[in-house]
CSV table of C-alpha atoms in Angstrom, one decimal:
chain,number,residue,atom,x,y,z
Q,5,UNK,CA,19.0,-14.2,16.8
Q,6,UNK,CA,19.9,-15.2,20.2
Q,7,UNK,CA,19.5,-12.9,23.5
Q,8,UNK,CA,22.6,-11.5,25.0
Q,9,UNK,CA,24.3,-12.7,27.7
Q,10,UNK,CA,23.1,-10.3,30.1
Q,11,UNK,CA,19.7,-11.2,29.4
Q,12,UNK,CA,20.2,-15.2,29.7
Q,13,UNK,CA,22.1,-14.4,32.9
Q,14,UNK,CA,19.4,-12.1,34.5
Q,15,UNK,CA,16.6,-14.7,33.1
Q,16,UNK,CA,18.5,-17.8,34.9
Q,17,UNK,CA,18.9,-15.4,38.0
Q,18,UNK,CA,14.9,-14.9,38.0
Q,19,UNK,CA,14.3,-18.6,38.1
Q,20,UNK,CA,16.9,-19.5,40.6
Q,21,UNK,CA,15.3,-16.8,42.7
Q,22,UNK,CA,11.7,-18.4,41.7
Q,23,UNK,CA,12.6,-21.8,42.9
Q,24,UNK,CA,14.5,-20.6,46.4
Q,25,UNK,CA,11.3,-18.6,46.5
Q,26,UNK,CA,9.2,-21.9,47.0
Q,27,UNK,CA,12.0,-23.2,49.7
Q,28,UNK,CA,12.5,-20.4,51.5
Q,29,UNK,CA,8.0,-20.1,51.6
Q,30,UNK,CA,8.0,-23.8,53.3
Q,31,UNK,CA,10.8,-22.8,55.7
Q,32,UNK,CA,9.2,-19.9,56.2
Q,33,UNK,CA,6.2,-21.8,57.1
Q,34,UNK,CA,7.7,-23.9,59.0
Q,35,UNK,CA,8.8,-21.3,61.2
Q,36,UNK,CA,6.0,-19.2,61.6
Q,37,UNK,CA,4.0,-22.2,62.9
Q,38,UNK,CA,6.1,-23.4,65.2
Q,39,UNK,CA,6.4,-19.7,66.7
Q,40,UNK,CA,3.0,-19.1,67.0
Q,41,UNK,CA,2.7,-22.6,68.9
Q,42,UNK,CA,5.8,-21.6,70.9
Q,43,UNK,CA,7.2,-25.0,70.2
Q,44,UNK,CA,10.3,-23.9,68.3
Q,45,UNK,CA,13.3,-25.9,68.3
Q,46,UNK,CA,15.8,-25.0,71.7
Q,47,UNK,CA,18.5,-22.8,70.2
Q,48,UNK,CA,22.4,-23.8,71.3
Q,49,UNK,CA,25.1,-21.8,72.4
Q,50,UNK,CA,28.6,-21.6,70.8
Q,51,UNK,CA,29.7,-24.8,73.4
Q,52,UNK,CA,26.7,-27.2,72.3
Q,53,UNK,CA,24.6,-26.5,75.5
Q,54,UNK,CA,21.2,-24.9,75.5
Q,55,UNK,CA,20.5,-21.3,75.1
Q,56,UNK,CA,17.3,-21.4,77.4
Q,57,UNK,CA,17.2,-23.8,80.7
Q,58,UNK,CA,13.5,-22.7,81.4
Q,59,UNK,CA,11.6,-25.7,81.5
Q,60,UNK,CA,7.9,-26.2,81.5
Q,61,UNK,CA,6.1,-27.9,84.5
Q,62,UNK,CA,4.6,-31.2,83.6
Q,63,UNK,CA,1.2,-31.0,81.7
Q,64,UNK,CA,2.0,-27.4,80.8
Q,65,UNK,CA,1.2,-26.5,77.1
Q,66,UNK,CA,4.4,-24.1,75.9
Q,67,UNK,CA,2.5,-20.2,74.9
Q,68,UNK,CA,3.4,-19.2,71.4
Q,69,UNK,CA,2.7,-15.7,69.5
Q,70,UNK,CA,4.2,-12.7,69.1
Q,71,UNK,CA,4.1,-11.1,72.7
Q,72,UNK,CA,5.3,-14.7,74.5
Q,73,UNK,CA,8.5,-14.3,72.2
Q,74,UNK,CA,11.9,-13.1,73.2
Q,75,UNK,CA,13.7,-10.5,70.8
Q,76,UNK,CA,15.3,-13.3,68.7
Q,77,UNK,CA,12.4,-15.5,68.1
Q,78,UNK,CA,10.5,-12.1,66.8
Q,79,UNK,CA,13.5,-11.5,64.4
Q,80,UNK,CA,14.2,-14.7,63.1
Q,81,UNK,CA,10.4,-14.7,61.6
Q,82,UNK,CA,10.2,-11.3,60.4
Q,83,UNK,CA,13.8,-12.2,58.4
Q,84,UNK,CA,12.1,-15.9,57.7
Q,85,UNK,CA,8.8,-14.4,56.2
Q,86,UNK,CA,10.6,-11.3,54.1
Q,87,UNK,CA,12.8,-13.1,52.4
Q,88,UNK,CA,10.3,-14.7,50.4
Q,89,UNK,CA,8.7,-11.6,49.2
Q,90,UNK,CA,12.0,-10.3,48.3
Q,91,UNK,CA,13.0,-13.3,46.0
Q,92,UNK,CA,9.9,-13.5,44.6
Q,93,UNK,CA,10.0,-9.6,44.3
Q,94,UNK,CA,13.4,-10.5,42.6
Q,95,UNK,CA,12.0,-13.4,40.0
Q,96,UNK,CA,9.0,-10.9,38.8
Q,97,UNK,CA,11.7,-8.0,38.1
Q,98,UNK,CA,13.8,-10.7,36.1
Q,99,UNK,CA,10.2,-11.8,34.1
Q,100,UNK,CA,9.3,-8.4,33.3
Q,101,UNK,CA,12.6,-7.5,31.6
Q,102,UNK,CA,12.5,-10.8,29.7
Q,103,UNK,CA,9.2,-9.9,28.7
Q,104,UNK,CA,10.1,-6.3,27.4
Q,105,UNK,CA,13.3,-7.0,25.5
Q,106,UNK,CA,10.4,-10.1,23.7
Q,107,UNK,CA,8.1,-7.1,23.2
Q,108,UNK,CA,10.9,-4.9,21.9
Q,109,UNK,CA,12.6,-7.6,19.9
Q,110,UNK,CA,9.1,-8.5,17.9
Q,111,UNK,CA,8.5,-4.9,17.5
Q,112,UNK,CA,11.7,-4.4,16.2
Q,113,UNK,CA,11.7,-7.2,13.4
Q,114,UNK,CA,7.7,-6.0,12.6
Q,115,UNK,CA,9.4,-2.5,11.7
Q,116,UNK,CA,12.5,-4.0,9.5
Q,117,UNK,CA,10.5,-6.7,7.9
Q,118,UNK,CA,11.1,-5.3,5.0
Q,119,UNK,CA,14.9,-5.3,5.4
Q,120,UNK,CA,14.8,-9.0,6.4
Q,121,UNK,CA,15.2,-12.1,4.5
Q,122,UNK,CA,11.7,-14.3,4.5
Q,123,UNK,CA,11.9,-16.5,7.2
Q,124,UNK,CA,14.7,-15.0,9.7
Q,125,UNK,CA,12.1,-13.6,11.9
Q,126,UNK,CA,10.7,-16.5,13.6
């Protein structure tokens, strides 16, 4: 009467995925915004000091969008805005297998109804 295993494991996987789906969307955001304001945070190198030592003249706004970017700042928003889409990709795949072993399992006790006792397919 109860799902396998597999299924309950796959299912748990497709909300987990759901619910890093929603964080990794605001970090995502997050990041996006900041780049296209060019305000992101100064990277480090290994040693703790700053990656960039460009500094902006006073009264200077910073220039953000895609072709103000370095190759690294590009990257890390393309990575930051697929892997939403991919978890979320992720948590629909898990739904739609739930949904079709439901689907199967209804249509299979709809067929053997006759074959069951009265009230074991609820």
């Amino acid at each position: 009467n109860n799902p396998p295993m597999q299924l309950r494991s796959l299912c748990m996987w497709g909300a987990l995925c759901a619910f890093q789906c929603v964080i990794e969307t605001i970090l995502a955001t997050y990041r996006v915004i900041h780049f296209m304001n060019g305000t992101e945070p100064r990277r480090r190198t290994w040693d703790g000091k700053e990656a960039s030592t460009t500094t902006l003249p006073p009264g200077q706004k910073p220039q953000g969008g895609w072709e103000n970017a370095d190759d690294f700042s590009r990257a890390s928003v393309v990575v930051a805005v697929t892997v939403p889409v991919v978890l979320l990709v992720c948590a629909v795949v898990a739904y739609l297998v739930y949904a079709d072993h439901a689907e199967e399992r209804q249509r299979y006790f709809q067929e053997n109804q006759a074959w069951l006792a009265p009230n074991y397919h609820t």
